[in-house]
Structures are given as C-alpha cells and as structure tokens.
PDB file of C-alpha atoms and ligand atoms in Angstrom:
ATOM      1  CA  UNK A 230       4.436  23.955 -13.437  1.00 38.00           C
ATOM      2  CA  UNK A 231       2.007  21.119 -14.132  1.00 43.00           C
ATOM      3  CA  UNK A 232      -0.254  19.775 -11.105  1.00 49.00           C
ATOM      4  CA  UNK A 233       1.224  16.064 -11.437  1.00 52.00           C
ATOM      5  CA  UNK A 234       4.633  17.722 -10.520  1.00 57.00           C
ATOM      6  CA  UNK A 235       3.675  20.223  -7.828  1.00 72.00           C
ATOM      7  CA  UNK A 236       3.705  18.589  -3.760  1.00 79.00           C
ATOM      8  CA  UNK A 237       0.282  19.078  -1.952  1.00 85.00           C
ATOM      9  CA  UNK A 238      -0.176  22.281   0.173  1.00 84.00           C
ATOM     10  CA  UNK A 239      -2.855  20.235   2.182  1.00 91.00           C
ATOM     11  CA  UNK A 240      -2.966  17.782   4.586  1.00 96.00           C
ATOM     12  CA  UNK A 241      -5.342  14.735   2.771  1.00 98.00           C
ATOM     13  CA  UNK A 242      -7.901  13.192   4.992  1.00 98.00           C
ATOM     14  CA  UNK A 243     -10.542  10.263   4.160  1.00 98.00           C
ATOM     15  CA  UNK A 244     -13.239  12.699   3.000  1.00 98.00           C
ATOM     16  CA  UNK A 245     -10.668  14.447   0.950  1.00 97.00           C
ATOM     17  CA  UNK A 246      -9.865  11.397  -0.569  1.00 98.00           C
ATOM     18  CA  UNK A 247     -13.555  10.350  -1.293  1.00 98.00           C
ATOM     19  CA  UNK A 248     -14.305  13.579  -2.975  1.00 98.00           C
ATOM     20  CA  UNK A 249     -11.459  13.085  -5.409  1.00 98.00           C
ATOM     21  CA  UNK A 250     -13.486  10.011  -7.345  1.00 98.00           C
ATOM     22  CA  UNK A 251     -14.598  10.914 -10.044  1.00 97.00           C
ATOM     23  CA  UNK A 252     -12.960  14.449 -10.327  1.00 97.00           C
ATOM     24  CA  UNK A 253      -8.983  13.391 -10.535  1.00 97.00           C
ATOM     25  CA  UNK A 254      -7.000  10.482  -9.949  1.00 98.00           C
ATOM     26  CA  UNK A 255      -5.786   9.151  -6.635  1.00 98.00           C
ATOM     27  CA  UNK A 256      -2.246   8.349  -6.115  1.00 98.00           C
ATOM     28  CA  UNK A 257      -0.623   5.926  -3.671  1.00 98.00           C
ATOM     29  CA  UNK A 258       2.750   4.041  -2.701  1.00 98.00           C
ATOM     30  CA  UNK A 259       4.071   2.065  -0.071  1.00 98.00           C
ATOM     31  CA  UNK A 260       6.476   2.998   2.533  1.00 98.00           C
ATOM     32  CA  UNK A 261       7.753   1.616   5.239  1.00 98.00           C
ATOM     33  CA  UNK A 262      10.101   4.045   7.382  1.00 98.00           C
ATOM     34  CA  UNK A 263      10.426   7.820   8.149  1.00 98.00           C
ATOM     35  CA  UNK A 264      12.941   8.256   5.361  1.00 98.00           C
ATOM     36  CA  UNK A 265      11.097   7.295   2.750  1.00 98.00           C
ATOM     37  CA  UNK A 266       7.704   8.265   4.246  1.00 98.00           C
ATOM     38  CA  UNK A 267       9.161  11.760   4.323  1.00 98.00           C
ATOM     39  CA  UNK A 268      10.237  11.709   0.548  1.00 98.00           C
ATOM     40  CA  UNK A 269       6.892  10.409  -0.570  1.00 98.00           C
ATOM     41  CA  UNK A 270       4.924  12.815   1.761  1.00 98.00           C
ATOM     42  CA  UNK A 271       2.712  15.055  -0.256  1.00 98.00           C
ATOM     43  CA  UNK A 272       4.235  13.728  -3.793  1.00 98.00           C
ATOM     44  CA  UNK A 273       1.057  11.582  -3.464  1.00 98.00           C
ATOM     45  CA  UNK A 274      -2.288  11.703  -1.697  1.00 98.00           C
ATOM     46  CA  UNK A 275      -1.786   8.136   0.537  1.00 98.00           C
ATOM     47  CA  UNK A 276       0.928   6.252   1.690  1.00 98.00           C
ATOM     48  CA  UNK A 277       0.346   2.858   2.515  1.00 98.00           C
ATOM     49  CA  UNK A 278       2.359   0.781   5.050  1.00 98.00           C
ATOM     50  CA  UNK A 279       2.052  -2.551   3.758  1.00 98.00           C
ATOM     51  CA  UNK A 280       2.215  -5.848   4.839  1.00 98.00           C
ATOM     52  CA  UNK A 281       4.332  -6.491   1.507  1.00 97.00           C
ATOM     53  CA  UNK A 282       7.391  -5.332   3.558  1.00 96.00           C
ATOM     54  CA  UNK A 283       7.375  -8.359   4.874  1.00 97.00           C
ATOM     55  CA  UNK A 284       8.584  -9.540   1.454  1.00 94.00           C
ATOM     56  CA  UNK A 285      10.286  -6.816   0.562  1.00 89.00           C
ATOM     57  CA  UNK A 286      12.330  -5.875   3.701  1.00 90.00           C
ATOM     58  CA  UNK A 287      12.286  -9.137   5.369  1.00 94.00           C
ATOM     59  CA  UNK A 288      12.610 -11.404   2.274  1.00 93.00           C
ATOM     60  CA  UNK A 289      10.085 -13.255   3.798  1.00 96.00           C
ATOM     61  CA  UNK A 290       8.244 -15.424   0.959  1.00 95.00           C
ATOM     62  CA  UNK A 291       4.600 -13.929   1.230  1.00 97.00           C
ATOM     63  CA  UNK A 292       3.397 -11.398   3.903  1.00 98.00           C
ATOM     64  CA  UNK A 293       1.727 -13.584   6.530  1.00 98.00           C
ATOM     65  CA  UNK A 294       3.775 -13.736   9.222  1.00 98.00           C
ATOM     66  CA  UNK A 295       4.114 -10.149   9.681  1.00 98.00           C
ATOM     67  CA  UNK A 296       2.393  -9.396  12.857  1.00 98.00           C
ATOM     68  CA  UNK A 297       0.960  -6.281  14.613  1.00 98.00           C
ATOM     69  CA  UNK A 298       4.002  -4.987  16.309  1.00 98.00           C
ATOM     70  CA  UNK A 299       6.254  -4.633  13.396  1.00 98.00           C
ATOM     71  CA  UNK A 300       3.244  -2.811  11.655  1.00 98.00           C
ATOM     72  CA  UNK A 301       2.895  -0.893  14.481  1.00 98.00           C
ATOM     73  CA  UNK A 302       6.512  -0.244  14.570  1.00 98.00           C
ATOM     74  CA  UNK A 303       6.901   0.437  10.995  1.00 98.00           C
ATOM     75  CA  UNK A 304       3.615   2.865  10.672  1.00 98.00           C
ATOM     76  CA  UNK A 305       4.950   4.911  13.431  1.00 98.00           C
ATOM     77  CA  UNK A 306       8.265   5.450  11.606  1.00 98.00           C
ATOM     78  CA  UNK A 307       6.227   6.679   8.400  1.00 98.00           C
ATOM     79  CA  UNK A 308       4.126   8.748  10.430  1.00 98.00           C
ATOM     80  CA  UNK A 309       7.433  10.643  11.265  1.00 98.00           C
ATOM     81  CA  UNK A 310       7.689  11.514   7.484  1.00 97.00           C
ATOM     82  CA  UNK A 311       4.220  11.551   6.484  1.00 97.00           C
ATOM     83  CA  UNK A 312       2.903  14.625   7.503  1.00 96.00           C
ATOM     84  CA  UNK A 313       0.132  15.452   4.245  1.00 98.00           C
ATOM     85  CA  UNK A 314      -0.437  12.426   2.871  1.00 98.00           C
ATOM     86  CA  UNK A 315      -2.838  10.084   4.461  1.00 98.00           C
ATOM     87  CA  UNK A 316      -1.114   7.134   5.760  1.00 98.00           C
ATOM     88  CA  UNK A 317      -3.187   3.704   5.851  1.00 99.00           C
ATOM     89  CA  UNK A 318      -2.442   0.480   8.190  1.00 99.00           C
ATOM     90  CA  UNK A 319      -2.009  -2.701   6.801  1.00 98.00           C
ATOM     91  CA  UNK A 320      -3.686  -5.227   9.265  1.00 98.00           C
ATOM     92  CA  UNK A 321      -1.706  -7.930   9.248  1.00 98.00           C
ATOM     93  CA  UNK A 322      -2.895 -12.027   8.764  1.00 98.00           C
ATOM     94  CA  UNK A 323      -4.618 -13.160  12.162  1.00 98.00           C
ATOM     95  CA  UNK A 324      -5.129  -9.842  13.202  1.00 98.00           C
ATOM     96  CA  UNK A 325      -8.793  -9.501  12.240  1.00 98.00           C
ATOM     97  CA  UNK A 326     -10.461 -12.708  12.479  1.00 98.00           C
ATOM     98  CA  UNK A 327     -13.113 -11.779  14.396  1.00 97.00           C
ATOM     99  CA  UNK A 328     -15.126  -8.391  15.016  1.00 98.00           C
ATOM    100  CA  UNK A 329     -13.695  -8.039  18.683  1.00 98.00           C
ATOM    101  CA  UNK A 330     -10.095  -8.658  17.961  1.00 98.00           C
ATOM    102  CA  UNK A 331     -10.720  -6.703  15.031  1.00 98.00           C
ATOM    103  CA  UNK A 332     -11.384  -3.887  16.690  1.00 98.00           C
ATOM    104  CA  UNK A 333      -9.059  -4.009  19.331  1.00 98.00           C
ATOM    105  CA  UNK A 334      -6.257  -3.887  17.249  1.00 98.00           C
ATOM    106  CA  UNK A 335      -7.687  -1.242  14.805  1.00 98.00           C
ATOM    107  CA  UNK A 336      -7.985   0.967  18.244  1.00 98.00           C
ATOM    108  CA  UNK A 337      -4.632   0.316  19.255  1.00 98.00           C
ATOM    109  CA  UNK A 338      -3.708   1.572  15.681  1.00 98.00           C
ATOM    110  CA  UNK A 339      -5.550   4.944  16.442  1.00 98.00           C
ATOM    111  CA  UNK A 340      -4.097   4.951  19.665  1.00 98.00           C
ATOM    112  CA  UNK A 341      -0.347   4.380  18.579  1.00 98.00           C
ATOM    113  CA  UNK A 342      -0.078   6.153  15.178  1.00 98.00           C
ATOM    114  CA  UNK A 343      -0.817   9.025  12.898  1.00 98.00           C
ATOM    115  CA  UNK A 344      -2.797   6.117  10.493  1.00 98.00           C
ATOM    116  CA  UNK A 345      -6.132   7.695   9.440  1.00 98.00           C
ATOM    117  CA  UNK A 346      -7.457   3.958   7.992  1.00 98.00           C
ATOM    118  CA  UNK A 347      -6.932   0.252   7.865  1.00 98.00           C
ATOM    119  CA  UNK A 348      -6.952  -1.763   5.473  1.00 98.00           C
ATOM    120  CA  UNK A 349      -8.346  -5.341   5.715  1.00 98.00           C
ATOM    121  CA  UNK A 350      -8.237  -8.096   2.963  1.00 98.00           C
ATOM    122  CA  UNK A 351     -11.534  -9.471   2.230  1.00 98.00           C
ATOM    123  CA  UNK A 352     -14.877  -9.652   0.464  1.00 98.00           C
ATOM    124  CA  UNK A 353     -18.373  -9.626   2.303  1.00 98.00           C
ATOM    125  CA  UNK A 354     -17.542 -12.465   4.762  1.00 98.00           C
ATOM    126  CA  UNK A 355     -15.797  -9.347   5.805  1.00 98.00           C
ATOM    127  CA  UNK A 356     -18.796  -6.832   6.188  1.00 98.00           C
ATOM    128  CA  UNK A 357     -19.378  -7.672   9.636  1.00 98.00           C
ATOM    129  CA  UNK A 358     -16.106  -6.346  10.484  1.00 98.00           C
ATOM    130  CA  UNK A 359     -16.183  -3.617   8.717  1.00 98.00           C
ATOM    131  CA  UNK A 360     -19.369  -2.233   9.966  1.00 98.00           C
ATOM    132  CA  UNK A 361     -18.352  -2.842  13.478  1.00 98.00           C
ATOM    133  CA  UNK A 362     -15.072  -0.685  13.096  1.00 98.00           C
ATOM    134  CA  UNK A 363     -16.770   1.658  11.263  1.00 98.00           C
ATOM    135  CA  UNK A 364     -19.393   2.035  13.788  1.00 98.00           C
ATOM    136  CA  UNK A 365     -16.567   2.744  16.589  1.00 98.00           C
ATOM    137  CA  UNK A 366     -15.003   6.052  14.407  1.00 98.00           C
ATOM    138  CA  UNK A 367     -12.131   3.537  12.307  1.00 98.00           C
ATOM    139  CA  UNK A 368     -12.449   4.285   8.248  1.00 98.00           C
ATOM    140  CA  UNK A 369     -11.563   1.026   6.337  1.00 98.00           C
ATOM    141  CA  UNK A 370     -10.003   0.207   3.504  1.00 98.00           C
ATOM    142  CA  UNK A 371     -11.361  -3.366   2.169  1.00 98.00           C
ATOM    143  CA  UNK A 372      -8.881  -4.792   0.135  1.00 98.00           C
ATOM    144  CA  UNK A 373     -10.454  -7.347  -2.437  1.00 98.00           C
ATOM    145  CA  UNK A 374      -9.330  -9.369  -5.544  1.00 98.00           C
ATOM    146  CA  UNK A 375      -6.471 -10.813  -5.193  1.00 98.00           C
ATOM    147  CA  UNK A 376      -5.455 -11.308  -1.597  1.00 98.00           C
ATOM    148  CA  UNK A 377      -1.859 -11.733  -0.870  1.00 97.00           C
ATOM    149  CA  UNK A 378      -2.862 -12.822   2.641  1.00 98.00           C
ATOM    150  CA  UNK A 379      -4.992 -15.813   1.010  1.00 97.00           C
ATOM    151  CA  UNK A 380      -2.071 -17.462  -0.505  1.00 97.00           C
ATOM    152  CA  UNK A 381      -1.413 -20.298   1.197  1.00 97.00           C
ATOM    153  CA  UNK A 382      -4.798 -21.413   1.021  1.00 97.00           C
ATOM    154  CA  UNK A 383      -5.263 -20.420  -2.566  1.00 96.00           C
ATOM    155  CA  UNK A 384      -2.707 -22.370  -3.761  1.00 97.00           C
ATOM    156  CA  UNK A 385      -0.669 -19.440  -5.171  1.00 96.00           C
ATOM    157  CA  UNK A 386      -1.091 -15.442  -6.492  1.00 96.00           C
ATOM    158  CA  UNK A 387      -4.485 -15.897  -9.586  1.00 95.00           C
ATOM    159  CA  UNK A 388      -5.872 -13.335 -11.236  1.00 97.00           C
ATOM    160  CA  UNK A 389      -9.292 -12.816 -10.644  1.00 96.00           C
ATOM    161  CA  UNK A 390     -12.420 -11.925 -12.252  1.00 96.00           C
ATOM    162  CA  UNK A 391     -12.249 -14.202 -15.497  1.00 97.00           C
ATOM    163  CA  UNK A 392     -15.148 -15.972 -14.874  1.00 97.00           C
ATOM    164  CA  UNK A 393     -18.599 -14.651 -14.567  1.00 97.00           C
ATOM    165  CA  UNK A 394     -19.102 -16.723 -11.006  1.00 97.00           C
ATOM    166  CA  UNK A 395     -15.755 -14.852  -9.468  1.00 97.00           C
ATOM    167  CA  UNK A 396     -17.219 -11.538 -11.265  1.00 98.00           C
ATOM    168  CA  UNK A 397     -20.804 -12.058  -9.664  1.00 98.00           C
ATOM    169  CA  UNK A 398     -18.592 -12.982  -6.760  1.00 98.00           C
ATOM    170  CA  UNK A 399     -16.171  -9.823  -6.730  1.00 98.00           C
ATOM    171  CA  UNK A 400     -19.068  -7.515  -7.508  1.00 98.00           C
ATOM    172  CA  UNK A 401     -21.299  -8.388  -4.439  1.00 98.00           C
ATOM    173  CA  UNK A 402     -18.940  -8.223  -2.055  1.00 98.00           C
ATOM    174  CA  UNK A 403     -17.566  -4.549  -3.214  1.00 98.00           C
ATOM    175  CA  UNK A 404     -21.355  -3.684  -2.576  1.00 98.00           C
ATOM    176  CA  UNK A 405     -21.204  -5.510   0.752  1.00 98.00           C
ATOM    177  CA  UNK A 406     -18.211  -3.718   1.861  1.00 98.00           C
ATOM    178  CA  UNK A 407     -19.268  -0.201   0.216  1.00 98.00           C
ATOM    179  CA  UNK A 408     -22.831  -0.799   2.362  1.00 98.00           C
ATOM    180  CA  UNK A 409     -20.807  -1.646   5.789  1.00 98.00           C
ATOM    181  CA  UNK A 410     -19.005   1.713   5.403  1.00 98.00           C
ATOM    182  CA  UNK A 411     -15.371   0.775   4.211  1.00 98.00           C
ATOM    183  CA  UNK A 412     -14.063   4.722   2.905  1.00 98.00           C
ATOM    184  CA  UNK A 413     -12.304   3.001  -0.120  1.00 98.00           C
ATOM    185  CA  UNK A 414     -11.689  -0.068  -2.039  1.00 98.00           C
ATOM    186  CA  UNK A 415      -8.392  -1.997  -2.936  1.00 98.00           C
ATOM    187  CA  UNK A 416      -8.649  -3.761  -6.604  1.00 98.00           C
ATOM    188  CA  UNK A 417      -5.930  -5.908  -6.988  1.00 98.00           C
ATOM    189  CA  UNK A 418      -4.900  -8.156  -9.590  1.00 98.00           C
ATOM    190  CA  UNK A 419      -8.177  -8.771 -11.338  1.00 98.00           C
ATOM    191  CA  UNK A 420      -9.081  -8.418 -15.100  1.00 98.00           C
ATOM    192  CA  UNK A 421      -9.639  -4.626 -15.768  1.00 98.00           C
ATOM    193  CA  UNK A 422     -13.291  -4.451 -17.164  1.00 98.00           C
ATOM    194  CA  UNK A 423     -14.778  -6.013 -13.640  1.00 98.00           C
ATOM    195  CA  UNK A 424     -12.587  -3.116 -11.946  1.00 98.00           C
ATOM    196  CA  UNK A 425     -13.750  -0.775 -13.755  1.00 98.00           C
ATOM    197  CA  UNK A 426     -17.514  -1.871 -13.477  1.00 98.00           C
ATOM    198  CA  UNK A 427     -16.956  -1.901  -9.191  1.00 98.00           C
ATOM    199  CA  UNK A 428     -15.443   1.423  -9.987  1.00 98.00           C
ATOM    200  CA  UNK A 429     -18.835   2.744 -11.593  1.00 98.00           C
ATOM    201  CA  UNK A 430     -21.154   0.355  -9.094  1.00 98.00           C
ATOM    202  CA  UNK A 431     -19.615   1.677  -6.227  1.00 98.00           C
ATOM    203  CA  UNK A 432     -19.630   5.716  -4.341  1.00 98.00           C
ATOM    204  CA  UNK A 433     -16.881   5.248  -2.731  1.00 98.00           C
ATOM    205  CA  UNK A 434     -12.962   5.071  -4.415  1.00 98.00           C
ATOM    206  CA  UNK A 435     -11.139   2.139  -5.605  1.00 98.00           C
ATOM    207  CA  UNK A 436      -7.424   1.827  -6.179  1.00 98.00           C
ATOM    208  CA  UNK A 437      -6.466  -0.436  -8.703  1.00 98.00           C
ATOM    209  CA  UNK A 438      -2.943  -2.598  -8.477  1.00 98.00           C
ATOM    210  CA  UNK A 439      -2.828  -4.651 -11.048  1.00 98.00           C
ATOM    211  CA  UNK A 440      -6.617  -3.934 -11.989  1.00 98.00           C
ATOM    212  CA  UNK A 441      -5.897  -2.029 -15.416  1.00 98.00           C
ATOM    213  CA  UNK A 442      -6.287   1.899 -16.050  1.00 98.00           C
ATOM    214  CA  UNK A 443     -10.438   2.084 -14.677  1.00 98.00           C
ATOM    215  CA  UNK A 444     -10.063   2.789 -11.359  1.00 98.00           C
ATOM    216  CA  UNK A 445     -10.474   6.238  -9.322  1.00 98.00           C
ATOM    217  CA  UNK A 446      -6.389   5.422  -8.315  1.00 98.00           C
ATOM    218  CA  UNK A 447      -3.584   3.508  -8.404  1.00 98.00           C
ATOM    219  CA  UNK A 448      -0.660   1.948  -5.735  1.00 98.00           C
ATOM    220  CA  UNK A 449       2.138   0.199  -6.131  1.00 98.00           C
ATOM    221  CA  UNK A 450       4.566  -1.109  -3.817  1.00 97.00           C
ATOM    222  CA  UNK A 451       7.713   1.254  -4.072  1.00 97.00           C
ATOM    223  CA  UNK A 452      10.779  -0.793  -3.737  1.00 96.00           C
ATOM    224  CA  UNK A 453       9.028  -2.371  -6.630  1.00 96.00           C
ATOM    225  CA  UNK A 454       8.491   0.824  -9.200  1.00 98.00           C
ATOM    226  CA  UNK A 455      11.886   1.793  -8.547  1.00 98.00           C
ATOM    227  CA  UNK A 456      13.320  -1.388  -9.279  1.00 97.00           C
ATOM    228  CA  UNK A 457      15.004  -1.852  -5.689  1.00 95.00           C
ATOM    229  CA  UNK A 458      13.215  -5.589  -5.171  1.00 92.00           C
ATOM    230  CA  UNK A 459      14.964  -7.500  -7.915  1.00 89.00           C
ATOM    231  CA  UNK A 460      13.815 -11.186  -7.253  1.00 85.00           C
ATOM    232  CA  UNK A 461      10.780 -11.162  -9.611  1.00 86.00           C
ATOM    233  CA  UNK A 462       8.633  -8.338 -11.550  1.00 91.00           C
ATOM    234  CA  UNK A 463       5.027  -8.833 -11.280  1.00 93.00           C
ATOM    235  CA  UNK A 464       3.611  -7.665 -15.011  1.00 95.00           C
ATOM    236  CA  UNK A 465       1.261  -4.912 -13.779  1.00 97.00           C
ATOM    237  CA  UNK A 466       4.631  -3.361 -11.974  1.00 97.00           C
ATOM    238  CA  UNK A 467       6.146  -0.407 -14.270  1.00 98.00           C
ATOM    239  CA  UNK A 468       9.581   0.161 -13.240  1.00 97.00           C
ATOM    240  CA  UNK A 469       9.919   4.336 -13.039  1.00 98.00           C
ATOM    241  CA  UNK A 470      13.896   3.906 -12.065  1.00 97.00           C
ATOM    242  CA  UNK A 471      16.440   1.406 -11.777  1.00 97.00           C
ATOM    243  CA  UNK A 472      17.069   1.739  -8.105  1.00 97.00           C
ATOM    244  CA  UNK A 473      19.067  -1.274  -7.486  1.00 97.00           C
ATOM    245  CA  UNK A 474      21.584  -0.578 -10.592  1.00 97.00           C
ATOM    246  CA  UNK A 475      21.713   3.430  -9.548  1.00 98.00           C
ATOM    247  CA  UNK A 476      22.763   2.548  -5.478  1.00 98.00           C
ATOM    248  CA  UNK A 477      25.522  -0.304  -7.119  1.00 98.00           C
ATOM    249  CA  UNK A 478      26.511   2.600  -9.359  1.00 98.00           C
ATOM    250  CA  UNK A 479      27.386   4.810  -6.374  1.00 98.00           C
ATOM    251  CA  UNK A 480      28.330   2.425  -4.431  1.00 98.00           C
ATOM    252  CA  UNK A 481      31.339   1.519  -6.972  1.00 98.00           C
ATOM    253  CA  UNK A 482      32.544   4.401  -7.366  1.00 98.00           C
ATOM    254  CA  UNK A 483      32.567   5.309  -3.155  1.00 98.00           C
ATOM    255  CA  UNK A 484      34.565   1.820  -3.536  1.00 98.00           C
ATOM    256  CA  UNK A 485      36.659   2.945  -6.225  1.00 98.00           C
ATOM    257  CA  UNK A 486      37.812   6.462  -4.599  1.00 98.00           C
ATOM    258  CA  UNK A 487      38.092   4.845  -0.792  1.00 98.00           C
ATOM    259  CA  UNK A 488      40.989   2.743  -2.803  1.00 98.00           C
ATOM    260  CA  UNK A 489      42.681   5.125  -4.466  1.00 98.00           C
ATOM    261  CA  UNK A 490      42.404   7.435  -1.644  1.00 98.00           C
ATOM    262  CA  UNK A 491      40.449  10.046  -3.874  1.00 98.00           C
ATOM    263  CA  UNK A 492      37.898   9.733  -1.554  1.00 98.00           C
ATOM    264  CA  UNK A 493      37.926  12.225   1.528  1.00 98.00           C
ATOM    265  CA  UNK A 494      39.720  14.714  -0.235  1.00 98.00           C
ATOM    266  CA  UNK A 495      40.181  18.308   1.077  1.00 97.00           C
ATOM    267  CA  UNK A 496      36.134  19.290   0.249  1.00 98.00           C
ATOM    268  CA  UNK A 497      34.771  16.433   2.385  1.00 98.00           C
ATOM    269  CA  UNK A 498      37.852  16.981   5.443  1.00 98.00           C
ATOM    270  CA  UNK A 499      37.927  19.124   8.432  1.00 98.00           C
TER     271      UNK A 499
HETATM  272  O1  KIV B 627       0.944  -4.739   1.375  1.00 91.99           O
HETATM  273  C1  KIV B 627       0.866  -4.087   0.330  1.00 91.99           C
HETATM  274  O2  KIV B 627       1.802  -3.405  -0.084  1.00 91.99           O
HETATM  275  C2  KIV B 627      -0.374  -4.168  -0.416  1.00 91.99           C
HETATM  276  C3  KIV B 627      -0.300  -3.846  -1.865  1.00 91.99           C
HETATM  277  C4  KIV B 627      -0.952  -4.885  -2.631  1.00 91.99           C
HETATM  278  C5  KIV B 627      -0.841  -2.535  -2.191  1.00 91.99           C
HETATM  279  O3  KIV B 627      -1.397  -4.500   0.110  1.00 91.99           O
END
C-alpha cells in the first residue's frame, strides 16, 4: 500500500508538523463537526475548523460575523472526531484586535478544546499578537495573503502578490510573523512564485490555498473539494467528488423505493 493511502498511526502535534517541511508534504482540510472530523481524522495531518463555515454552513456571504462561540462550539464537535490529526482554531473577525483580547480568547480555546493552534489573519501589524500568545504557551498559525476576513474593507476577494510593492509587502511580514513565533504560515490566494519564495525565506511551514504547487502543504475547504458547496467554484478549488450530485443520487432513489413501497423490505424490517 502506498503512504498517500495509508491513515496515520500517530497522533500529529506542532513540532511534528514543523519537522515535516522540507521532508514531505503537509496535508490539510476543513471540518466542522464530529462526523466529518472523525472521517478526516488521520487521512491528513491537520484539520482546520474554519471560519469559512460561516459561508458554507450558514450561507452567510463572507465569514465575518462568525463569532467565538460557534467556533468554540464547532471545534469542540471536531475534537470529538479528531483524535490524530492536529486540529487548528479559526479566530474569528473581532476576536483578536488587540494583544489582551487576543489572548483571552486564544486561552479560552486551550481551555475549551482539543485545538493545538490558532490561526489569525494578518501580516506584521500582527506580530505583536503573535509574540504575546506565543509567549503565554499558544502556537499560531498567521494566515496571510489573501484575507477573507479583510473583505469588506478590501473591496472584494484579489489575488495578491502581482506587484513588487505587495511582494516586498507579503515577504516582510512572513518574516515578521516567522520572528514573533507563529508555528506555521497560511498562503492564500497569491501568485505562486512569491509563495514559493516565503516558502524558501521562511523555517517554519506554509500551506498554500490557492498559492500554486511551492508550498510545504496544502488546505482546502472540504465541502468545497467534494463539490457539496455549489454556489460558486473558486479556480484554485479541484473538485475530488461530486458530493452534491452523489447525496441527490441517493436521495432519489430512497424517494423512489419509499413510493413504491420497495423500500423497508424484509432485510431492513424487524
Ligand atoms: O476558514 C477557512 O476555511 C480558511 C481557509 C482559507 C483555509 O481560512
């Protein structure tokens, strides 16, 4: 059997995860509940609860007004699955705009969940933070790039890294962060040669989403690679199934035999 189709044996932590750069790719997906936390659970080395479920579960048009509670709520779920993987916190928008709160809320995540990291979205107007969690015993995961929390105020989702200003830009702060002590970095949706010059700049990994094939991993949002969100298809998003088509599928047919009373028959009846 091949190693990309064997589970883990081992429980991943953040220094496990640091010593794969360079050495083997690092895989990671959303999830957002025990079920699929449990299904995902050692297939890949992190699971992410994302603030994207507020787009994807709640239909919500970007992710800021998920709060702390229902990422609380929903990491706690995961944790019930995800028992080898490591599973990272999504702070949510507002919940880290300054060191103290910052902390607070990264200690309640400690404190409440099996969540080994949290992720923040931000470049080195973010360092402060960083170091200060850090400091206190919390690994962090500085997202940079493309921000979905940043949205609103950047007028819509841009690429980034096409100009040599936003490269200078991208590349300090993924030294700023590195130097505060974030464990890893989050490239998303930037041009792939800058993320894969961060990649080489920095010691620490970075997972790419929509930052080409140069980083040390990759994540993507799962309802999205298995085609289950079916409003729009970002083009960095490979589809690896047709969920939404497959559950219709199944869903006829249960349809079908309830109707013609071929469904319970004597296999499925006490
Ligand atoms: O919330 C999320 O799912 C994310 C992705 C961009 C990885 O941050």
């Amino acid at each position: 059997m091949s190693m990309q189709s064997q589970a883990m044996d081992r429980k991943m932590n953040v220094r496990s995860i640091q010593k794969m750069k360079g050495v083997e790719p690092i895989t990671m997906i959303t999830a957002y509940d025990a079920l699929f936390g449990g299904i995902f659970d050692g297939e890949v080395e992190m699971i992410l609860v994302g603030d994207s479920l507020n787009m994807s579960f709640f239909a919500e048009p970007d992710t800021l007004s998920a709060t702390m509670e229902q990422m609380l709520y929903h990491t706690k779920a995961v944790c019930k699955g995800a028992k080898r993987s490591l599973v990272v916190f999504d702070m949510p928008f507002g919940s880290y705009t300054h060191p103290q709160q910052a902390l607070e809320n990264a200690v309640r995540v400690y404190r409440e969940t099996c969540a080994e990291a949290v992720k923040i979205e931000g470049g080195k107007e973010k360092a402060e933070i960083v170091r200060l969690l850090s400091e206190n015993g919390i690994a962090v995961f500085a997202h940079i790039g493309l921000m979905p929390q940043s949205v609103r105020a950047e007028g819509g989702y841009r690429v980034q890294g096409r100009s040599e200003e936003e490269r200078r830009k991208l590349m300090e702060d993924a030294k700023a962060l590195e130097e505060a002590g974030a464990f890893a970095l989050l490239l998303e949706g930037m041009v792939s040669e800058l993320a894969e010059e961060i990649t080489r700049s920095v010691s620490i990994p970075t997972i790419g989403i929509g930052a080409g094939n140069g980083t040390d991993g990759q994540v993507l949002v799962w309802s999205d690679m298995f085609g289950f969100f079916e409003a729009f298809k970002p083009k960095f998003v490979k589809r690896y199934l047709d969920g939404a088509e497959l559950l219709r599928k199944g869903l006829r047919q249960y349809r079908e035999e309830v109707k013609s009373r071929a469904f319970p028959d004597e296999e499925h009846s006490y």
